[in-house]
Amino acid sequence: MLPIIVCSIIAMAIVAERLWTLRRPRIIPQHLVAQVWHQLKKGKLDNAQLQQIKSSSPLGRILAAGLVNAHHERTVMLESIEDAGRHEVHGLERYLNMLGTIAAISPLLGLLGTVIGMIKVFGAIQLQGLGNTGALAGGISEALVTTAAGLVVAIPALMAYRYLRRHVDGLVVDMEQEALKLVEAIHGQRERGREMAVEAVG
């Protein structure tokens, strides 16, 4: 039972920490791309502003990686965003593997406890015979408690793991879309400027 109790405490701590850390406003601040684009158009995006964006959120760090390479070609900017995105995804998925492991091993720990308990019960039968059925029933029920405890820990842990994994996947997709908006805004405007220059020369 002790390993199962430890697993339950760790699982609750991970779920609470991830729910707090993975809040959407903290990961993807509302209107961040619009604010960055507004500052960029006004020419107010200096190093201090860039560091502020970088420290604000995971999305801010992805956008900052793209802005550093905004003067390069579109592919270079996208590659820098993808590299930063991979690093941020790793941070978003922190502790989730441990939560999944707890969900997987808790029933096995419960089953192990039951098997050990049943071995003790059969050992008692061998020594005392089947005369004391009350003691045998009590021993069997105690052995089965570990399986129930393992399942009680594993089922919520598995549900939380699936939910958090899905939540992270959704955040990743939304961050990619927000970053692409900035890329298209910067390079779209650059392309329009080139077209206008060509038309003026023509």
Short mmCIF file of N, CA, C and O in Angstrom, two decimals, residues 73-172:
data_model
loop_
_atom_site.label_atom_id
_atom_site.label_comp_id
_atom_site.label_asym_id
_atom_site.label_seq_id
_atom_site.Cartn_x
_atom_site.Cartn_y
_atom_site.Cartn_z
N GLU A 73 15.04 35.40 -44.80
CA GLU A 73 13.97 34.85 -45.62
C GLU A 73 12.91 34.18 -44.76
O GLU A 73 13.14 33.85 -43.59
N ARG A 74 11.75 33.97 -45.37
CA ARG A 74 10.62 33.37 -44.65
C ARG A 74 10.97 32.00 -44.09
O ARG A 74 10.59 31.67 -42.96
N THR A 75 11.69 31.19 -44.85
CA THR A 75 12.03 29.84 -44.39
C THR A 75 12.93 29.88 -43.16
O THR A 75 12.78 29.05 -42.26
N VAL A 76 13.86 30.83 -43.13
CA VAL A 76 14.76 30.95 -41.97
C VAL A 76 13.96 31.34 -40.73
O VAL A 76 14.17 30.80 -39.63
N MET A 77 13.03 32.27 -40.91
CA MET A 77 12.19 32.70 -39.79
C MET A 77 11.34 31.55 -39.29
O MET A 77 11.19 31.34 -38.07
N LEU A 78 10.79 30.76 -40.20
CA LEU A 78 9.98 29.62 -39.81
C LEU A 78 10.80 28.57 -39.08
O LEU A 78 10.33 27.97 -38.10
N GLU A 79 12.02 28.33 -39.54
CA GLU A 79 12.88 27.35 -38.88
C GLU A 79 13.21 27.76 -37.45
O GLU A 79 13.23 26.93 -36.54
N SER A 80 13.48 29.05 -37.26
CA SER A 80 13.78 29.52 -35.90
C SER A 80 12.57 29.39 -35.00
O SER A 80 12.69 29.05 -33.82
N ILE A 81 11.38 29.64 -35.55
CA ILE A 81 10.15 29.48 -34.77
C ILE A 81 9.92 28.01 -34.42
O ILE A 81 9.53 27.68 -33.30
N GLU A 82 10.18 27.13 -35.38
CA GLU A 82 10.00 25.70 -35.13
C GLU A 82 10.97 25.19 -34.05
O GLU A 82 10.59 24.39 -33.20
N ASP A 83 12.21 25.66 -34.10
CA ASP A 83 13.19 25.26 -33.08
C ASP A 83 12.76 25.72 -31.69
O ASP A 83 12.81 24.95 -30.73
N ALA A 84 12.34 26.97 -31.60
CA ALA A 84 11.86 27.48 -30.31
C ALA A 84 10.60 26.76 -29.87
O ALA A 84 10.42 26.47 -28.68
N GLY A 85 9.74 26.42 -30.83
CA GLY A 85 8.50 25.71 -30.51
C GLY A 85 8.76 24.33 -29.94
O GLY A 85 8.09 23.92 -28.98
N ARG A 86 9.74 23.62 -30.49
CA ARG A 86 10.07 22.29 -29.97
C ARG A 86 10.55 22.38 -28.51
O ARG A 86 10.19 21.55 -27.69
N HIS A 87 11.33 23.39 -28.23
CA HIS A 87 11.80 23.58 -26.85
C HIS A 87 10.63 23.87 -25.91
O HIS A 87 10.57 23.35 -24.79
N GLU A 88 9.70 24.70 -26.36
CA GLU A 88 8.55 25.06 -25.51
C GLU A 88 7.62 23.86 -25.32
O GLU A 88 7.06 23.69 -24.23
N VAL A 89 7.45 23.04 -26.35
CA VAL A 89 6.61 21.85 -26.21
C VAL A 89 7.19 20.91 -25.16
O VAL A 89 6.45 20.32 -24.36
N HIS A 90 8.50 20.79 -25.16
CA HIS A 90 9.15 19.95 -24.14
C HIS A 90 8.83 20.47 -22.73
O HIS A 90 8.58 19.68 -21.81
N GLY A 91 8.80 21.79 -22.56
CA GLY A 91 8.45 22.35 -21.27
C GLY A 91 6.99 22.14 -20.91
O GLY A 91 6.66 21.87 -19.75
N LEU A 92 6.11 22.23 -21.91
CA LEU A 92 4.68 22.03 -21.64
C LEU A 92 4.39 20.60 -21.24
O LEU A 92 3.45 20.34 -20.47
N GLU A 93 5.16 19.66 -21.76
CA GLU A 93 4.92 18.24 -21.48
C GLU A 93 5.65 17.75 -20.24
O GLU A 93 5.64 16.55 -19.96
N ARG A 94 6.25 18.66 -19.50
CA ARG A 94 6.99 18.26 -18.30
C ARG A 94 6.10 17.51 -17.32
O ARG A 94 4.95 17.90 -17.09
N TYR A 95 6.61 16.45 -16.77
CA TYR A 95 5.96 15.60 -15.76
C TYR A 95 4.83 14.73 -16.33
O TYR A 95 4.30 13.88 -15.61
N LEU A 96 4.42 14.93 -17.58
CA LEU A 96 3.31 14.14 -18.10
C LEU A 96 3.69 12.67 -18.27
O LEU A 96 2.85 11.79 -18.05
N ASN A 97 4.92 12.42 -18.65
CA ASN A 97 5.36 11.02 -18.76
C ASN A 97 5.33 10.33 -17.40
O ASN A 97 4.96 9.16 -17.29
N MET A 98 5.70 11.06 -16.37
CA MET A 98 5.66 10.49 -15.03
C MET A 98 4.23 10.19 -14.62
O MET A 98 3.94 9.14 -14.02
N LEU A 99 3.30 11.09 -14.96
CA LEU A 99 1.89 10.86 -14.65
C LEU A 99 1.37 9.63 -15.40
O LEU A 99 0.64 8.81 -14.83
N GLY A 100 1.74 9.48 -16.67
CA GLY A 100 1.35 8.30 -17.42
C GLY A 100 1.93 7.02 -16.85
O GLY A 100 1.26 5.98 -16.83
N THR A 101 3.17 7.11 -16.36
CA THR A 101 3.79 5.94 -15.74
C THR A 101 3.06 5.54 -14.47
O THR A 101 2.83 4.35 -14.22
N ILE A 102 2.67 6.52 -13.67
CA ILE A 102 1.91 6.23 -12.45
C ILE A 102 0.58 5.56 -12.79
O ILE A 102 0.17 4.59 -12.14
N ALA A 103 -0.09 6.06 -13.83
CA ALA A 103 -1.35 5.46 -14.25
C ALA A 103 -1.16 4.01 -14.70
O ALA A 103 -2.06 3.18 -14.52
N ALA A 104 0.02 3.72 -15.26
CA ALA A 104 0.26 2.36 -15.76
C ALA A 104 0.68 1.40 -14.66
O ALA A 104 0.29 0.23 -14.66
N ILE A 105 1.50 1.88 -13.70
CA ILE A 105 2.06 0.95 -12.71
C ILE A 105 1.18 0.78 -11.48
O ILE A 105 1.33 -0.21 -10.75
N SER A 106 0.27 1.71 -11.22
CA SER A 106 -0.55 1.62 -10.00
C SER A 106 -1.37 0.32 -9.95
O SER A 106 -1.39 -0.36 -8.91
N PRO A 107 -2.05 -0.08 -11.04
CA PRO A 107 -2.76 -1.37 -10.97
C PRO A 107 -1.82 -2.55 -10.77
O PRO A 107 -2.17 -3.52 -10.10
N LEU A 108 -0.61 -2.45 -11.36
CA LEU A 108 0.35 -3.54 -11.19
C LEU A 108 0.84 -3.62 -9.75
O LEU A 108 1.03 -4.73 -9.22
N LEU A 109 1.03 -2.45 -9.12
CA LEU A 109 1.40 -2.46 -7.70
C LEU A 109 0.28 -3.07 -6.86
O LEU A 109 0.53 -3.82 -5.92
N GLY A 110 -0.97 -2.71 -7.21
CA GLY A 110 -2.11 -3.29 -6.49
C GLY A 110 -2.18 -4.80 -6.67
O GLY A 110 -2.43 -5.55 -5.72
N LEU A 111 -1.95 -5.24 -7.91
CA LEU A 111 -1.97 -6.68 -8.18
C LEU A 111 -0.83 -7.39 -7.44
O LEU A 111 -1.03 -8.48 -6.88
N LEU A 112 0.33 -6.75 -7.40
CA LEU A 112 1.45 -7.33 -6.66
C LEU A 112 1.12 -7.48 -5.18
O LEU A 112 1.41 -8.52 -4.57
N GLY A 113 0.48 -6.44 -4.62
CA GLY A 113 0.08 -6.53 -3.22
C GLY A 113 -0.92 -7.64 -2.98
O GLY A 113 -0.84 -8.36 -1.97
N THR A 114 -1.85 -7.82 -3.91
CA THR A 114 -2.84 -8.89 -3.78
C THR A 114 -2.17 -10.27 -3.86
O THR A 114 -2.50 -11.17 -3.08
N VAL A 115 -1.25 -10.42 -4.80
CA VAL A 115 -0.55 -11.70 -4.93
C VAL A 115 0.23 -12.03 -3.67
O VAL A 115 0.19 -13.17 -3.16
N ILE A 116 0.93 -11.03 -3.13
CA ILE A 116 1.69 -11.25 -1.89
C ILE A 116 0.75 -11.62 -0.75
O ILE A 116 1.02 -12.53 0.05
N GLY A 117 -0.39 -10.91 -0.69
CA GLY A 117 -1.38 -11.21 0.36
C GLY A 117 -1.94 -12.61 0.23
O GLY A 117 -2.12 -13.32 1.23
N MET A 118 -2.24 -13.03 -1.00
CA MET A 118 -2.77 -14.37 -1.22
C MET A 118 -1.74 -15.44 -0.87
O MET A 118 -2.09 -16.52 -0.35
N ILE A 119 -0.48 -15.15 -1.15
CA ILE A 119 0.58 -16.10 -0.76
C ILE A 119 0.58 -16.28 0.75
O ILE A 119 0.70 -17.41 1.27
N LYS A 120 0.42 -15.18 1.48
CA LYS A 120 0.38 -15.26 2.94
C LYS A 120 -0.85 -16.04 3.41
O LYS A 120 -0.79 -16.82 4.36
N VAL A 121 -1.99 -15.82 2.75
CA VAL A 121 -3.22 -16.53 3.12
C VAL A 121 -3.04 -18.03 2.92
O VAL A 121 -3.39 -18.84 3.80
N PHE A 122 -2.49 -18.43 1.79
CA PHE A 122 -2.30 -19.87 1.54
C PHE A 122 -1.25 -20.45 2.48
O PHE A 122 -1.32 -21.63 2.85
N GLY A 123 -0.29 -19.61 2.87
CA GLY A 123 0.67 -20.08 3.87
C GLY A 123 -0.01 -20.33 5.20
O GLY A 123 0.28 -21.33 5.89
N ALA A 124 -0.97 -19.45 5.58
CA ALA A 124 -1.73 -19.64 6.82
C ALA A 124 -2.61 -20.89 6.72
O ALA A 124 -2.77 -21.62 7.70
N ILE A 125 -3.19 -21.14 5.54
CA ILE A 125 -4.02 -22.34 5.35
C ILE A 125 -3.16 -23.60 5.55
O ILE A 125 -3.59 -24.58 6.18
N GLN A 126 -1.95 -23.54 5.03
CA GLN A 126 -1.07 -24.69 5.14
C GLN A 126 -0.71 -24.98 6.60
O GLN A 126 -0.58 -26.13 7.00
N LEU A 127 -0.60 -23.91 7.39
CA LEU A 127 -0.24 -24.10 8.80
C LEU A 127 -1.44 -24.41 9.67
O LEU A 127 -1.37 -25.26 10.57
N GLN A 128 -2.58 -23.72 9.44
CA GLN A 128 -3.72 -23.82 10.34
C GLN A 128 -4.88 -24.63 9.78
O GLN A 128 -5.82 -24.94 10.50
N GLY A 129 -4.85 -24.93 8.51
CA GLY A 129 -5.97 -25.62 7.89
C GLY A 129 -7.09 -24.65 7.54
O GLY A 129 -6.94 -23.43 7.62
N LEU A 130 -8.22 -25.18 7.14
CA LEU A 130 -9.36 -24.36 6.73
C LEU A 130 -10.38 -24.16 7.84
O LEU A 130 -11.51 -23.71 7.57
N GLY A 131 -10.01 -24.47 9.07
CA GLY A 131 -10.98 -24.37 10.16
C GLY A 131 -11.40 -22.95 10.47
O GLY A 131 -12.57 -22.67 10.75
N ASN A 132 -10.46 -22.00 10.42
CA ASN A 132 -10.77 -20.60 10.77
C ASN A 132 -11.10 -19.83 9.50
O ASN A 132 -10.30 -19.10 8.95
N THR A 133 -12.36 -19.99 9.04
CA THR A 133 -12.75 -19.33 7.79
C THR A 133 -12.83 -17.82 7.93
O THR A 133 -12.59 -17.09 6.96
N GLY A 134 -13.15 -17.33 9.11
CA GLY A 134 -13.24 -15.87 9.31
C GLY A 134 -11.89 -15.21 9.11
O GLY A 134 -11.78 -14.16 8.46
N ALA A 135 -10.86 -15.82 9.67
CA ALA A 135 -9.52 -15.26 9.51
C ALA A 135 -9.07 -15.31 8.06
O ALA A 135 -8.44 -14.37 7.54
N LEU A 136 -9.42 -16.41 7.37
CA LEU A 136 -9.05 -16.53 5.97
C LEU A 136 -9.75 -15.48 5.11
O LEU A 136 -9.15 -14.87 4.22
N ALA A 137 -11.05 -15.29 5.38
CA ALA A 137 -11.81 -14.28 4.62
C ALA A 137 -11.25 -12.89 4.86
O ALA A 137 -11.14 -12.07 3.93
N GLY A 138 -10.89 -12.62 6.12
CA GLY A 138 -10.31 -11.32 6.43
C GLY A 138 -8.98 -11.12 5.72
O GLY A 138 -8.69 -10.03 5.20
N GLY A 139 -8.16 -12.18 5.68
CA GLY A 139 -6.87 -12.07 4.98
C GLY A 139 -7.04 -11.85 3.49
O GLY A 139 -6.33 -11.06 2.88
N ILE A 140 -8.02 -12.56 2.90
CA ILE A 140 -8.27 -12.39 1.47
C ILE A 140 -8.78 -10.98 1.16
O ILE A 140 -8.35 -10.35 0.18
N SER A 141 -9.69 -10.47 1.99
CA SER A 141 -10.22 -9.12 1.76
C SER A 141 -9.12 -8.07 1.87
O SER A 141 -9.06 -7.12 1.09
N GLU A 142 -8.21 -8.26 2.84
CA GLU A 142 -7.09 -7.33 2.98
C GLU A 142 -6.19 -7.38 1.75
O GLU A 142 -5.68 -6.35 1.29
N ALA A 143 -6.00 -8.57 1.20
CA ALA A 143 -5.16 -8.71 0.01
C ALA A 143 -5.79 -8.01 -1.18
O ALA A 143 -5.10 -7.37 -2.00
N LEU A 144 -7.11 -8.11 -1.31
CA LEU A 144 -7.79 -7.49 -2.45
C LEU A 144 -7.86 -5.97 -2.35
O LEU A 144 -8.06 -5.29 -3.36
N VAL A 145 -7.72 -5.44 -1.14
CA VAL A 145 -7.76 -3.98 -0.97
C VAL A 145 -6.67 -3.30 -1.79
O VAL A 145 -6.87 -2.21 -2.33
N THR A 146 -5.52 -3.93 -1.90
CA THR A 146 -4.43 -3.30 -2.65
C THR A 146 -4.77 -3.16 -4.14
O THR A 146 -4.43 -2.15 -4.77
N THR A 147 -5.43 -4.15 -4.69
CA THR A 147 -5.87 -4.04 -6.10
C THR A 147 -6.85 -2.89 -6.26
O THR A 147 -6.75 -2.10 -7.21
N ALA A 148 -7.82 -2.81 -5.35
CA ALA A 148 -8.78 -1.71 -5.42
C ALA A 148 -8.08 -0.36 -5.28
O ALA A 148 -8.39 0.59 -6.01
N ALA A 149 -7.13 -0.28 -4.34
CA ALA A 149 -6.41 0.98 -4.15
C ALA A 149 -5.62 1.34 -5.40
O ALA A 149 -5.58 2.51 -5.81
N GLY A 150 -4.98 0.37 -6.03
CA GLY A 150 -4.24 0.64 -7.26
C GLY A 150 -5.13 1.17 -8.37
O GLY A 150 -4.76 2.10 -9.09
N LEU A 151 -6.32 0.59 -8.49
CA LEU A 151 -7.26 1.06 -9.51
C LEU A 151 -7.79 2.46 -9.19
O LEU A 151 -7.99 3.28 -10.09
N VAL A 152 -8.02 2.72 -7.91
CA VAL A 152 -8.50 4.05 -7.51
C VAL A 152 -7.49 5.13 -7.86
O VAL A 152 -7.86 6.25 -8.22
N VAL A 153 -6.21 4.80 -7.77
CA VAL A 153 -5.17 5.75 -8.15
C VAL A 153 -5.02 5.82 -9.67
O VAL A 153 -4.90 6.89 -10.26
N ALA A 154 -5.05 4.66 -10.33
CA ALA A 154 -4.74 4.60 -11.76
C ALA A 154 -5.81 5.25 -12.63
O ALA A 154 -5.48 5.95 -13.60
N ILE A 155 -7.08 5.05 -12.31
CA ILE A 155 -8.15 5.55 -13.19
C ILE A 155 -8.15 7.08 -13.26
O ILE A 155 -8.11 7.64 -14.37
N PRO A 156 -8.15 7.81 -12.13
CA PRO A 156 -8.08 9.28 -12.24
C PRO A 156 -6.77 9.76 -12.85
O PRO A 156 -6.76 10.74 -13.60
N ALA A 157 -5.66 9.06 -12.55
CA ALA A 157 -4.38 9.47 -13.12
C ALA A 157 -4.38 9.33 -14.64
O ALA A 157 -3.88 10.20 -15.36
N LEU A 158 -4.97 8.24 -15.14
CA LEU A 158 -5.04 8.04 -16.59
C LEU A 158 -5.94 9.09 -17.24
O LEU A 158 -5.60 9.64 -18.30
N MET A 159 -7.08 9.39 -16.61
CA MET A 159 -7.97 10.41 -17.15
C MET A 159 -7.28 11.77 -17.18
O MET A 159 -7.38 12.52 -18.17
N ALA A 160 -6.56 12.12 -16.10
CA ALA A 160 -5.85 13.39 -16.05
C ALA A 160 -4.74 13.44 -17.09
O ALA A 160 -4.53 14.47 -17.75
N TYR A 161 -4.05 12.31 -17.27
CA TYR A 161 -2.98 12.25 -18.27
C TYR A 161 -3.53 12.50 -19.67
O TYR A 161 -2.96 13.28 -20.44
N ARG A 162 -4.63 11.82 -20.00
CA ARG A 162 -5.22 12.00 -21.33
C ARG A 162 -5.70 13.43 -21.53
O ARG A 162 -5.52 14.03 -22.60
N TYR A 163 -6.32 14.00 -20.50
CA TYR A 163 -6.82 15.37 -20.61
C TYR A 163 -5.66 16.36 -20.80
O TYR A 163 -5.71 17.24 -21.68
N LEU A 164 -4.62 16.23 -19.98
CA LEU A 164 -3.50 17.16 -20.06
C LEU A 164 -2.75 17.01 -21.38
O LEU A 164 -2.30 18.01 -21.97
N ARG A 165 -2.61 15.79 -21.86
CA ARG A 165 -1.95 15.57 -23.15
C ARG A 165 -2.74 16.24 -24.28
O ARG A 165 -2.17 16.90 -25.15
N ARG A 166 -4.06 16.08 -24.23
CA ARG A 166 -4.91 16.72 -25.24
C ARG A 166 -4.83 18.25 -25.13
O ARG A 166 -4.79 18.96 -26.13
N HIS A 167 -4.79 18.74 -23.91
CA HIS A 167 -4.71 20.18 -23.67
C HIS A 167 -3.39 20.74 -24.23
O HIS A 167 -3.39 21.79 -24.88
N VAL A 168 -2.31 20.04 -23.99
CA VAL A 168 -1.00 20.47 -24.51
C VAL A 168 -1.02 20.47 -26.04
O VAL A 168 -0.52 21.42 -26.67
N ASP A 169 -1.58 19.43 -26.64
CA ASP A 169 -1.65 19.38 -28.11
C ASP A 169 -2.43 20.57 -28.66
O ASP A 169 -2.03 21.17 -29.68
N GLY A 170 -3.53 20.93 -27.99
CA GLY A 170 -4.30 22.08 -28.43
C GLY A 170 -3.53 23.38 -28.29
O GLY A 170 -3.58 24.24 -29.19
N LEU A 171 -2.79 23.53 -27.21
CA LEU A 171 -1.97 24.73 -27.01
C LEU A 171 -0.88 24.84 -28.08
O LEU A 171 -0.60 25.93 -28.58
N VAL A 172 -0.28 23.71 -28.42
CA VAL A 172 0.78 23.70 -29.43
C VAL A 172 0.24 24.14 -30.78
O VAL A 172 0.85 24.97 -31.48
#
